[in-house]
Amino acid sequence: MTATVPGEHDAPRRQRSLSTYEGWKDFAERPPRDKPALLTTEQLGSLGPDEFARYNADRRAWHANILLRTRQVHGVHLQLGDILDSNLQDSDRVKSAAALDAPPALGKSTVVNTFGRDFHRQRIAEVGEYLDEDRDILHLPVCHITVPGRLTIKGLHMMILGFYAHPATAGILHRSMAGRDLARAAADCIERHDTRLVIIDDLHFIQMRTRDGVEVANQLKWLSNEYSATFLFAGVALRERGLVGEGATGKEAAMAQTFRRWTVLSLDPYSLRTKQTRQEWDSLLWHIEQALVLADAHEGMLVDMSRYLFARTTGNIGSLMDLIRRGASRAIRTGAERIDRKLLDDIRIDEGAETERTELQAKHDREDRARRDRRRRRLKSDGAQDTGEEAA
Ligand SMILES: Nc1ncnc2c1ncn2[C@@H]1O[C@H](COP(=O)(O)OP(=O)(O)OP(=O)(O)O)[C@@H](O)[C@H]1O
Ligand SMILES: [Mg+2]
């Protein structure tokens, strides 16, 4: 039996900040997890307490890390790949930057991080792990920063330096350094380690001095022109805040021109409006279903609850993954080993989703009833015809 329990040799993984080169390297280079084997209810019952606990821990870790390469993820990756490729080919040209601008919890960080990881691996494969023969200079193709609340542009340079563990971030040095010197030092790190992609996540937390953020936007423009890497920003309502895009900063012609070279990408929540979007939602659920490891799961376990799950999450992938993960955890903990409506009914998720839940669910219940009635009537009349034909 022990042979079928996965992950025994899988040492617990440390969670390090992605805003340090060690944490990022760890994230980008660690091998993908093995999916725990799917055991039957009987096999589960025959596990010893330790084996059982380990198996459950493996399943929880697996569920927490499910990654779905959805159409949207794929689409954004393709666009980002194009931008990076053209910047890599053409180093003299003014670099274009990209921004992923979307409402909360639609998967921005997931998309940029997975893109960064793929790019990191690709560059390491192409160029190698070190940049010199003595193996002194690490090749760090990607620099990743998550903006904490109220960071200034000077603070942003500090964070970039912090990513590379630059001595300036030890404290004493940076106080005497002017913003431009910090920026220069950061640019040196980027060049020294041949960094080609700088990801700045949660850009909306950056501190704005002016209401329309013109000054910050100007600095971002300067930053992405000055450094030899391609900048990828992610955040909420970046366009409205005037941080990216032409609209809000149209007053400044020079800036508007730079922003025209920036590609602003977006992510949308799922919708049930058309047949195609409904299929996409169902396909998402099907893929999640395939990824779950629950002994008593059955084909269609989630897809059959398609509209219910939509009502619970309003098509927001963050809320959906949260609900499913909590449902799966509870199913493991209680021994239910399956997810159904009764189990999910009892699990609360984020407030946004919960507020819209009641209204949407009532509407869907009404529509479902009407659809069932229509189907029943249709079957009845078809049945009547069939019987008629048979008799004929
Ligand atoms: N493609 C995906 N596959 C699996 N899970 C996903 C995917 N996209 C998003 N999620 C899940 O949705 C949740 C929110 O995702 P993420 O943090 O990437 O969103 P975000 O847009 O960066 O949110 P925020 O606005 O809070 O920064 C996470 O729990 C994540 O695991
Ligand atoms: Mg995020």
Tab-separated table of C-alpha atoms and ligand atoms in Angstrom:
chain	number	residue	atom	x	y	z
A	1	MET	CA	0.000	0.000	0.000
A	2	THR	CA	2.804	2.398	0.928
A	3	ALA	CA	4.055	2.337	-2.642
A	4	THR	CA	0.896	4.035	-3.864
A	5	VAL	CA	1.131	6.936	-1.431
A	6	PRO	CA	2.720	9.813	-3.295
A	7	GLY	CA	4.920	12.600	-2.057
A	8	GLU	CA	6.741	10.677	0.657
A	9	HIS	CA	10.057	12.026	-0.489
A	10	ASP	CA	8.648	15.421	-1.308
A	11	ALA	CA	10.307	17.642	1.316
A	12	PRO	CA	8.087	20.511	2.460
A	13	ARG	CA	8.677	23.503	0.242
A	14	ARG	CA	9.707	26.751	1.809
A	15	GLN	CA	7.676	29.767	0.878
A	16	ARG	CA	10.075	32.628	0.187
A	17	SER	CA	9.276	36.116	-0.959
A	18	LEU	CA	9.175	36.381	-4.730
A	19	SER	CA	10.631	39.864	-4.321
A	20	THR	CA	14.115	38.459	-3.636
A	21	TYR	CA	16.232	36.746	-6.256
A	22	GLU	CA	16.479	33.625	-4.110
A	23	GLY	CA	12.747	33.378	-3.665
A	24	TRP	CA	12.116	34.016	-7.334
A	25	LYS	CA	14.745	31.496	-8.489
A	26	ASP	CA	13.238	28.972	-6.153
A	27	PHE	CA	9.779	29.573	-7.554
A	28	ALA	CA	10.918	29.602	-11.179
A	29	GLU	CA	13.224	26.602	-11.061
A	30	ARG	CA	11.485	24.159	-8.743
A	31	PRO	CA	10.197	21.118	-10.578
A	32	PRO	CA	6.446	20.812	-10.984
A	33	ARG	CA	4.626	18.940	-8.231
A	34	ASP	CA	3.526	15.375	-8.800
A	35	LYS	CA	-0.194	14.929	-8.657
A	36	PRO	CA	-1.043	12.644	-5.721
A	37	ALA	CA	-2.402	9.277	-6.861
A	38	LEU	CA	-6.160	8.969	-6.742
A	39	LEU	CA	-7.029	6.325	-4.158
A	40	THR	CA	-10.347	4.568	-3.837
A	41	THR	CA	-12.380	4.870	-0.640
A	42	GLU	CA	-11.249	1.350	0.331
A	43	GLN	CA	-7.578	2.186	-0.253
A	44	LEU	CA	-8.003	5.325	1.848
A	45	GLY	CA	-9.464	3.250	4.643
A	46	SER	CA	-6.485	0.901	4.643
A	47	LEU	CA	-3.885	3.677	5.148
A	48	GLY	CA	-2.233	3.949	8.558
A	49	PRO	CA	-2.758	7.227	10.455
A	50	ASP	CA	0.622	8.681	9.413
A	51	GLU	CA	0.235	7.680	5.794
A	52	PHE	CA	-3.279	9.107	5.805
A	53	ALA	CA	-2.111	12.427	7.278
A	54	ARG	CA	0.713	12.655	4.754
A	55	TYR	CA	-1.545	11.816	1.846
A	56	ASN	CA	-4.016	14.500	2.919
A	57	ALA	CA	-1.279	17.101	3.319
A	58	ASP	CA	-0.088	16.263	-0.197
A	59	ARG	CA	-3.588	16.630	-1.571
A	60	ARG	CA	-4.116	19.976	0.137
A	61	ALA	CA	-0.808	21.281	-1.185
A	62	TRP	CA	-1.706	20.011	-4.637
A	63	HIS	CA	-5.144	21.656	-4.564
A	64	ALA	CA	-3.624	24.930	-3.347
A	65	ASN	CA	-1.350	25.009	-6.381
A	66	ILE	CA	-3.673	24.032	-9.186
A	67	LEU	CA	-2.772	26.110	-12.203
A	68	LEU	CA	-5.081	26.274	-15.187
A	69	ARG	CA	-3.706	27.465	-18.481
A	70	THR	CA	-7.012	28.991	-19.507
A	71	ARG	CA	-7.688	30.719	-22.826
A	72	GLN	CA	-7.142	34.069	-21.156
A	73	VAL	CA	-3.869	32.996	-19.545
A	74	HIS	CA	-2.702	31.652	-22.881
A	75	GLY	CA	-3.768	34.848	-24.689
A	76	VAL	CA	-1.922	37.157	-22.292
A	77	HIS	CA	1.183	34.957	-22.412
A	78	LEU	CA	1.198	35.113	-26.199
A	79	GLN	CA	1.001	38.911	-26.213
A	80	LEU	CA	3.709	39.252	-23.586
A	81	GLY	CA	5.897	36.805	-25.503
A	82	ASP	CA	5.618	38.997	-28.622
A	83	ILE	CA	6.614	42.138	-26.700
A	84	LEU	CA	9.578	40.466	-25.030
A	85	ASP	CA	10.755	38.905	-28.271
A	86	SER	CA	10.771	42.165	-30.156
A	87	ASN	CA	12.533	43.942	-27.276
A	88	LEU	CA	15.180	41.200	-27.158
A	89	GLN	CA	15.832	41.372	-30.888
A	90	ASP	CA	16.061	45.110	-31.130
A	91	SER	CA	18.070	46.550	-28.287
A	92	ASP	CA	18.580	50.067	-29.714
A	93	ARG	CA	14.937	50.859	-30.081
A	94	VAL	CA	12.966	52.457	-27.236
A	95	LYS	CA	11.520	49.516	-25.357
A	96	SER	CA	7.835	48.995	-25.099
A	97	ALA	CA	6.359	48.042	-21.755
A	98	ALA	CA	3.287	46.003	-20.907
A	99	ALA	CA	0.661	46.412	-18.235
A	100	LEU	CA	-1.931	43.949	-17.061
A	101	ASP	CA	-4.817	46.022	-15.806
A	102	ALA	CA	-7.797	44.132	-14.333
A	103	PRO	CA	-10.156	44.145	-11.321
A	104	PRO	CA	-9.129	42.268	-8.159
A	105	ALA	CA	-8.688	38.500	-8.008
A	106	LEU	CA	-8.991	37.763	-11.724
A	107	GLY	CA	-5.582	36.145	-11.844
A	108	LYS	CA	-3.191	39.003	-12.661
A	109	SER	CA	-0.416	37.816	-10.352
A	110	THR	CA	-0.914	34.233	-11.493
A	111	VAL	CA	-0.576	35.237	-15.140
A	112	VAL	CA	2.487	37.454	-14.746
A	113	ASN	CA	4.236	35.041	-12.404
A	114	THR	CA	3.737	32.040	-14.652
A	115	PHE	CA	4.842	34.080	-17.640
A	116	GLY	CA	7.913	35.214	-15.700
A	117	ARG	CA	8.654	31.620	-14.713
A	118	ASP	CA	8.439	30.354	-18.294
A	119	PHE	CA	10.625	33.217	-19.483
A	120	HIS	CA	13.163	32.599	-16.701
A	121	ARG	CA	13.473	28.950	-17.673
A	122	GLN	CA	13.733	29.729	-21.353
A	123	ARG	CA	16.561	32.246	-20.862
A	124	ILE	CA	18.460	29.986	-18.452
A	125	ALA	CA	18.224	27.191	-21.019
A	126	GLU	CA	19.494	29.524	-23.736
A	127	VAL	CA	22.240	31.382	-21.869
A	128	GLY	CA	23.058	29.280	-18.803
A	129	GLU	CA	22.918	29.716	-15.074
A	130	TYR	CA	26.014	31.920	-14.796
A	131	LEU	CA	27.224	34.744	-16.966
A	132	ASP	CA	30.979	34.298	-16.505
A	133	GLU	CA	33.423	31.420	-16.624
A	134	ASP	CA	34.225	31.638	-12.903
A	135	ARG	CA	30.551	31.153	-12.150
A	136	ASP	CA	30.465	34.311	-10.055
A	137	ILE	CA	27.779	36.296	-11.771
A	138	LEU	CA	24.355	34.737	-11.537
A	139	HIS	CA	22.149	34.956	-14.557
A	140	LEU	CA	18.833	36.413	-13.322
A	141	PRO	CA	16.598	36.823	-16.360
A	142	VAL	CA	13.651	38.123	-14.305
A	143	CYS	CA	13.369	40.652	-11.491
A	144	HIS	CA	10.095	40.532	-9.579
A	145	ILE	CA	8.733	43.142	-7.180
A	146	THR	CA	5.400	43.264	-5.401
A	147	VAL	CA	4.652	46.840	-4.386
A	148	PRO	CA	3.733	47.034	-0.708
A	149	GLY	CA	1.338	49.779	0.402
A	150	ARG	CA	2.402	53.386	-0.218
A	151	LEU	CA	5.709	52.867	-1.904
A	152	THR	CA	7.405	55.876	-3.514
A	153	ILE	CA	9.374	55.680	-6.744
A	154	LYS	CA	12.552	55.949	-4.686
A	155	GLY	CA	11.258	53.030	-2.636
A	156	LEU	CA	10.687	51.134	-5.872
A	157	HIS	CA	14.350	51.502	-6.816
A	158	MET	CA	15.205	50.278	-3.329
A	159	MET	CA	13.028	47.231	-3.826
A	160	ILE	CA	14.742	46.465	-7.116
A	161	LEU	CA	18.088	46.737	-5.319
A	162	GLY	CA	16.655	44.585	-2.520
A	163	PHE	CA	15.770	41.896	-5.064
A	164	TYR	CA	19.444	41.619	-5.980
A	165	ALA	CA	20.489	41.840	-2.287
A	166	HIS	CA	22.456	44.989	-3.164
A	167	PRO	CA	24.443	46.439	-0.209
A	168	ALA	CA	22.486	49.709	-0.473
A	169	THR	CA	19.503	47.906	0.958
A	170	ALA	CA	21.423	47.113	4.142
A	171	GLY	CA	20.447	50.564	5.369
A	172	ILE	CA	23.363	52.924	5.914
A	173	LEU	CA	24.280	53.384	2.302
A	174	HIS	CA	20.951	54.319	0.773
A	175	ARG	CA	20.166	57.236	3.059
A	176	SER	CA	22.959	59.187	1.513
A	177	MET	CA	22.055	58.172	-2.027
A	178	ALA	CA	19.942	60.419	-4.204
A	179	GLY	CA	17.028	58.961	-6.135
A	180	ARG	CA	18.970	59.105	-9.399
A	181	ASP	CA	21.927	57.256	-7.867
A	182	LEU	CA	19.641	54.557	-6.562
A	183	ALA	CA	18.112	54.276	-10.003
A	184	ARG	CA	21.576	54.004	-11.532
A	185	ALA	CA	22.576	51.312	-9.035
A	186	ALA	CA	19.369	49.413	-9.836
A	187	ALA	CA	20.044	49.755	-13.568
A	188	ASP	CA	23.556	48.358	-12.962
A	189	CYS	CA	22.122	45.300	-11.200
A	190	ILE	CA	19.713	44.741	-14.057
A	191	GLU	CA	22.552	44.900	-16.566
A	192	ARG	CA	25.069	42.910	-14.525
A	193	HIS	CA	22.707	39.968	-14.139
A	194	ASP	CA	21.361	40.241	-17.692
A	195	THR	CA	17.808	40.753	-16.453
A	196	ARG	CA	15.449	41.121	-19.405
A	197	LEU	CA	12.112	41.268	-17.671
A	198	VAL	CA	11.133	43.343	-14.626
A	199	ILE	CA	7.736	42.466	-13.186
A	200	ILE	CA	6.143	45.045	-10.905
A	201	ASP	CA	2.993	43.646	-9.335
A	202	ASP	CA	0.316	45.550	-7.391
A	203	LEU	CA	1.381	48.807	-8.996
A	204	HIS	CA	-1.846	50.431	-7.735
A	205	PHE	CA	-0.259	50.623	-4.281
A	206	ILE	CA	2.372	53.043	-5.497
A	207	GLN	CA	2.147	56.383	-3.756
A	208	MET	CA	0.793	59.188	-5.925
A	209	ARG	CA	1.757	62.755	-5.247
A	210	THR	CA	-0.740	64.281	-7.613
A	211	ARG	CA	-4.350	63.271	-7.964
A	212	ASP	CA	-3.971	62.077	-11.541
A	213	GLY	CA	-0.606	60.471	-10.838
A	214	VAL	CA	1.103	62.322	-13.692
A	215	GLU	CA	4.353	62.511	-11.811
A	216	VAL	CA	4.444	58.812	-10.965
A	217	ALA	CA	3.415	57.889	-14.476
A	218	ASN	CA	6.260	60.054	-15.795
A	219	GLN	CA	8.714	58.261	-13.571
A	220	LEU	CA	7.465	54.871	-14.699
A	221	LYS	CA	7.927	55.965	-18.268
A	222	TRP	CA	11.455	57.091	-17.453
A	223	LEU	CA	12.149	53.842	-15.639
A	224	SER	CA	11.090	51.628	-18.500
A	225	ASN	CA	13.077	53.680	-21.009
A	226	GLU	CA	16.167	53.896	-18.878
A	227	TYR	CA	16.586	50.275	-17.912
A	228	SER	CA	17.635	47.714	-20.424
A	229	ALA	CA	14.845	45.310	-19.459
A	230	THR	CA	11.212	45.130	-20.464
A	231	PHE	CA	8.832	46.262	-17.743
A	232	LEU	CA	5.653	44.392	-17.001
A	233	PHE	CA	3.273	46.104	-14.602
A	234	ALA	CA	0.202	44.508	-13.045
A	235	GLY	CA	-2.465	46.108	-10.915
A	236	VAL	CA	-6.039	47.236	-10.430
A	237	ALA	CA	-7.505	50.223	-12.326
A	238	LEU	CA	-4.119	51.364	-13.623
A	239	ARG	CA	-5.684	53.200	-16.522
A	240	GLU	CA	-8.159	55.140	-14.372
A	241	ARG	CA	-5.362	56.075	-12.022
A	242	GLY	CA	-3.416	57.473	-14.955
A	243	LEU	CA	-0.564	55.039	-14.408
A	244	VAL	CA	-0.761	53.496	-17.859
A	245	GLY	CA	-2.554	54.204	-21.114
A	246	GLU	CA	-2.975	57.458	-22.976
A	247	GLY	CA	-6.344	58.640	-21.682
A	248	ALA	CA	-5.751	60.131	-18.277
A	249	THR	CA	-2.373	61.548	-19.137
A	250	GLY	CA	-3.303	63.070	-22.461
A	251	LYS	CA	-2.384	66.489	-21.101
A	252	GLU	CA	1.245	65.647	-21.456
A	253	ALA	CA	1.896	64.995	-25.091
A	254	ALA	CA	5.355	63.474	-24.613
A	255	MET	CA	4.056	60.998	-22.094
A	256	ALA	CA	1.042	60.101	-24.161
A	257	GLN	CA	3.457	59.227	-26.945
A	258	THR	CA	5.413	56.848	-24.745
A	259	PHE	CA	2.288	55.260	-23.419
A	260	ARG	CA	1.168	54.608	-26.945
A	261	ARG	CA	4.002	52.103	-27.139
A	262	TRP	CA	2.783	50.384	-24.017
A	263	THR	CA	0.509	47.447	-24.375
A	264	VAL	CA	-2.301	47.387	-21.852
A	265	LEU	CA	-3.788	43.927	-21.443
A	266	SER	CA	-6.762	42.864	-19.411
A	267	LEU	CA	-8.498	39.861	-17.854
A	268	ASP	CA	-12.255	39.456	-17.716
A	269	PRO	CA	-14.515	37.563	-15.361
A	270	TYR	CA	-16.352	34.597	-16.861
A	271	SER	CA	-19.896	35.115	-18.074
A	272	LEU	CA	-22.935	33.008	-18.929
A	273	ARG	CA	-24.228	35.448	-21.522
A	274	THR	CA	-23.571	33.510	-24.725
A	275	LYS	CA	-23.257	29.854	-25.631
A	276	GLN	CA	-19.532	30.272	-26.161
A	277	THR	CA	-18.906	31.940	-22.775
A	278	ARG	CA	-21.019	29.286	-21.054
A	279	GLN	CA	-18.911	26.585	-22.711
A	280	GLU	CA	-15.787	28.336	-21.529
A	281	TRP	CA	-17.071	28.401	-17.939
A	282	ASP	CA	-17.999	24.722	-18.131
A	283	SER	CA	-14.615	23.884	-19.583
A	284	LEU	CA	-12.928	25.711	-16.695
A	285	LEU	CA	-14.978	23.666	-14.225
A	286	TRP	CA	-14.162	20.464	-16.071
A	287	HIS	CA	-10.442	21.185	-15.893
A	288	ILE	CA	-10.656	21.926	-12.159
A	289	GLU	CA	-12.598	18.707	-11.721
A	290	GLN	CA	-9.815	16.763	-13.447
A	291	ALA	CA	-7.243	18.316	-11.146
A	292	LEU	CA	-9.018	17.442	-7.875
A	293	VAL	CA	-7.951	14.351	-5.946
A	294	LEU	CA	-11.020	13.163	-4.010
A	295	ALA	CA	-11.873	9.497	-3.592
A	296	ASP	CA	-15.626	9.814	-4.088
A	297	ALA	CA	-15.595	12.384	-6.907
A	298	HIS	CA	-17.585	11.585	-10.024
A	299	GLU	CA	-17.515	12.772	-13.617
A	300	GLY	CA	-19.435	16.052	-13.859
A	301	MET	CA	-19.159	16.764	-10.140
A	302	LEU	CA	-18.525	20.461	-10.762
A	303	VAL	CA	-19.869	20.865	-14.297
A	304	ASP	CA	-23.290	19.697	-13.113
A	305	MET	CA	-23.271	22.608	-10.649
A	306	SER	CA	-22.231	25.070	-13.343
A	307	ARG	CA	-24.872	27.717	-12.724
A	308	TYR	CA	-24.767	27.342	-8.958
A	309	LEU	CA	-20.998	27.865	-8.999
A	310	PHE	CA	-21.439	30.892	-11.195
A	311	ALA	CA	-23.996	32.371	-8.812
A	312	ARG	CA	-21.630	31.794	-5.908
A	313	THR	CA	-18.630	33.400	-7.578
A	314	THR	CA	-20.053	35.722	-10.263
A	315	GLY	CA	-17.589	34.164	-12.678
A	316	ASN	CA	-14.550	35.421	-10.768
A	317	ILE	CA	-11.766	32.826	-10.972
A	318	GLY	CA	-10.292	33.931	-7.629
A	319	SER	CA	-13.589	33.399	-5.799
A	320	LEU	CA	-14.146	30.114	-7.640
A	321	MET	CA	-10.739	28.673	-6.780
A	322	ASP	CA	-11.202	29.785	-3.199
A	323	LEU	CA	-14.572	28.095	-2.924
A	324	ILE	CA	-13.375	24.872	-4.557
A	325	ARG	CA	-10.204	24.715	-2.463
A	326	ARG	CA	-12.143	25.208	0.744
A	327	GLY	CA	-14.724	22.687	-0.425
A	328	ALA	CA	-11.988	20.155	-1.236
A	329	SER	CA	-10.313	20.732	2.138
A	330	ARG	CA	-13.560	20.205	3.931
A	331	ALA	CA	-14.349	17.113	1.866
A	332	ILE	CA	-10.983	15.682	2.913
A	333	ARG	CA	-11.357	16.703	6.551
A	334	THR	CA	-14.872	15.356	6.979
A	335	GLY	CA	-14.282	12.243	4.907
A	336	ALA	CA	-17.031	13.231	2.449
A	337	GLU	CA	-14.427	12.902	-0.352
A	338	ARG	CA	-16.670	14.713	-2.833
A	339	ILE	CA	-17.884	18.240	-3.451
A	340	ASP	CA	-21.593	18.857	-3.752
A	341	ARG	CA	-23.986	21.724	-3.332
A	342	LYS	CA	-24.807	20.850	0.252
A	343	LEU	CA	-21.169	21.016	1.243
A	344	LEU	CA	-20.536	24.257	-0.630
A	345	ASP	CA	-23.721	25.941	0.632
A	346	ASP	CA	-22.128	26.046	4.026
A	347	ILE	CA	-18.837	27.623	2.986
A	348	ARG	CA	-18.527	31.377	2.928
A	349	ILE	CA	-16.055	33.114	0.669
A	350	ASP	CA	-15.190	36.757	-0.025
A	351	GLU	CA	-17.799	39.414	0.721
A	352	GLY	CA	-18.039	40.615	-2.880
A	353	ALA	CA	-19.099	37.186	-4.083
A	354	GLU	CA	-21.361	36.570	-1.074
A	355	THR	CA	-23.312	39.801	-1.603
A	356	GLU	CA	-24.150	38.998	-5.187
A	357	ARG	CA	-24.771	35.371	-4.392
A	358	THR	CA	-28.327	35.500	-3.029
A	359	GLU	CA	-29.683	37.625	-5.827
A	360	LEU	CA	-28.034	35.710	-8.627
A	361	GLN	CA	-28.886	32.342	-7.147
A	362	ALA	CA	-32.586	33.199	-6.865
A	363	LYS	CA	-32.587	34.322	-10.486
A	364	HIS	CA	-30.842	31.140	-11.630
A	365	ASP	CA	-33.190	28.944	-9.599
A	366	ARG	CA	-36.158	30.609	-11.319
A	367	GLU	CA	-34.571	30.133	-14.744
A	368	ASP	CA	-33.651	26.526	-13.985
A	369	ARG	CA	-37.225	25.758	-12.947
A	370	ALA	CA	-38.570	27.315	-16.136
A	371	ARG	CA	-36.001	25.391	-18.229
A	372	ARG	CA	-36.902	22.097	-16.511
A	373	ASP	CA	-40.591	22.723	-17.138
A	374	ARG	CA	-39.928	23.481	-20.787
A	375	ARG	CA	-37.772	20.338	-21.158
A	376	ARG	CA	-40.425	18.211	-19.479
A	377	ARG	CA	-43.114	19.557	-21.787
A	378	ARG	CA	-40.890	18.982	-24.825
A	379	LEU	CA	-40.049	15.421	-23.747
A	380	LYS	CA	-43.678	14.719	-23.181
A	381	SER	CA	-44.654	15.874	-26.648
A	382	ASP	CA	-41.617	14.063	-28.231
A	383	GLY	CA	-42.564	10.954	-26.279
A	384	ALA	CA	-46.065	11.188	-27.621
A	385	GLN	CA	-44.671	11.376	-31.190
A	386	ASP	CA	-42.278	8.450	-30.612
A	387	THR	CA	-45.042	6.294	-29.329
A	388	GLY	CA	-47.073	7.345	-32.311
A	389	GLU	CA	-44.289	6.320	-34.742
A	390	GLU	CA	-43.729	3.016	-33.013
A	391	ALA	CA	-47.325	2.269	-33.264
A	392	ALA	CA	-47.307	3.137	-36.951
B	1	LIG	N1	-5.229	30.339	-14.142
B	1	LIG	C1	-5.473	30.057	-12.857
B	1	LIG	N2	-5.426	28.781	-12.424
B	1	LIG	C2	-5.665	28.470	-11.138
B	1	LIG	N3	-5.962	29.371	-10.187
B	1	LIG	C3	-6.024	30.654	-10.550
B	1	LIG	C4	-5.792	31.078	-11.900
B	1	LIG	N4	-5.942	32.418	-11.950
B	1	LIG	C5	-6.239	32.799	-10.710
B	1	LIG	N5	-6.291	31.760	-9.870
B	1	LIG	C6	-6.570	31.781	-8.420
B	1	LIG	O1	-7.356	32.896	-8.151
B	1	LIG	C7	-6.877	33.598	-7.002
B	1	LIG	C8	-6.570	35.028	-7.379
B	1	LIG	O2	-5.535	35.042	-8.324
B	1	LIG	P1	-4.414	36.173	-8.348
B	1	LIG	O3	-3.881	36.418	-7.001
B	1	LIG	O4	-3.477	35.802	-9.441
B	1	LIG	O5	-5.314	37.396	-8.800
B	1	LIG	P2	-4.954	38.939	-8.845
B	1	LIG	O6	-5.734	39.478	-9.996
B	1	LIG	O7	-3.499	39.125	-8.833
B	1	LIG	O8	-5.576	39.431	-7.476
B	1	LIG	P3	-5.300	40.813	-6.719
B	1	LIG	O9	-6.055	41.855	-7.466
B	1	LIG	O10	-5.836	40.546	-5.352
B	1	LIG	O11	-3.819	41.037	-6.739
B	1	LIG	C9	-5.670	32.833	-6.513
B	1	LIG	O12	-6.082	32.041	-5.444
B	1	LIG	C10	-5.266	31.963	-7.661
B	1	LIG	O13	-4.762	30.759	-7.234
B	2	MG	MG	-2.226	40.081	-7.479
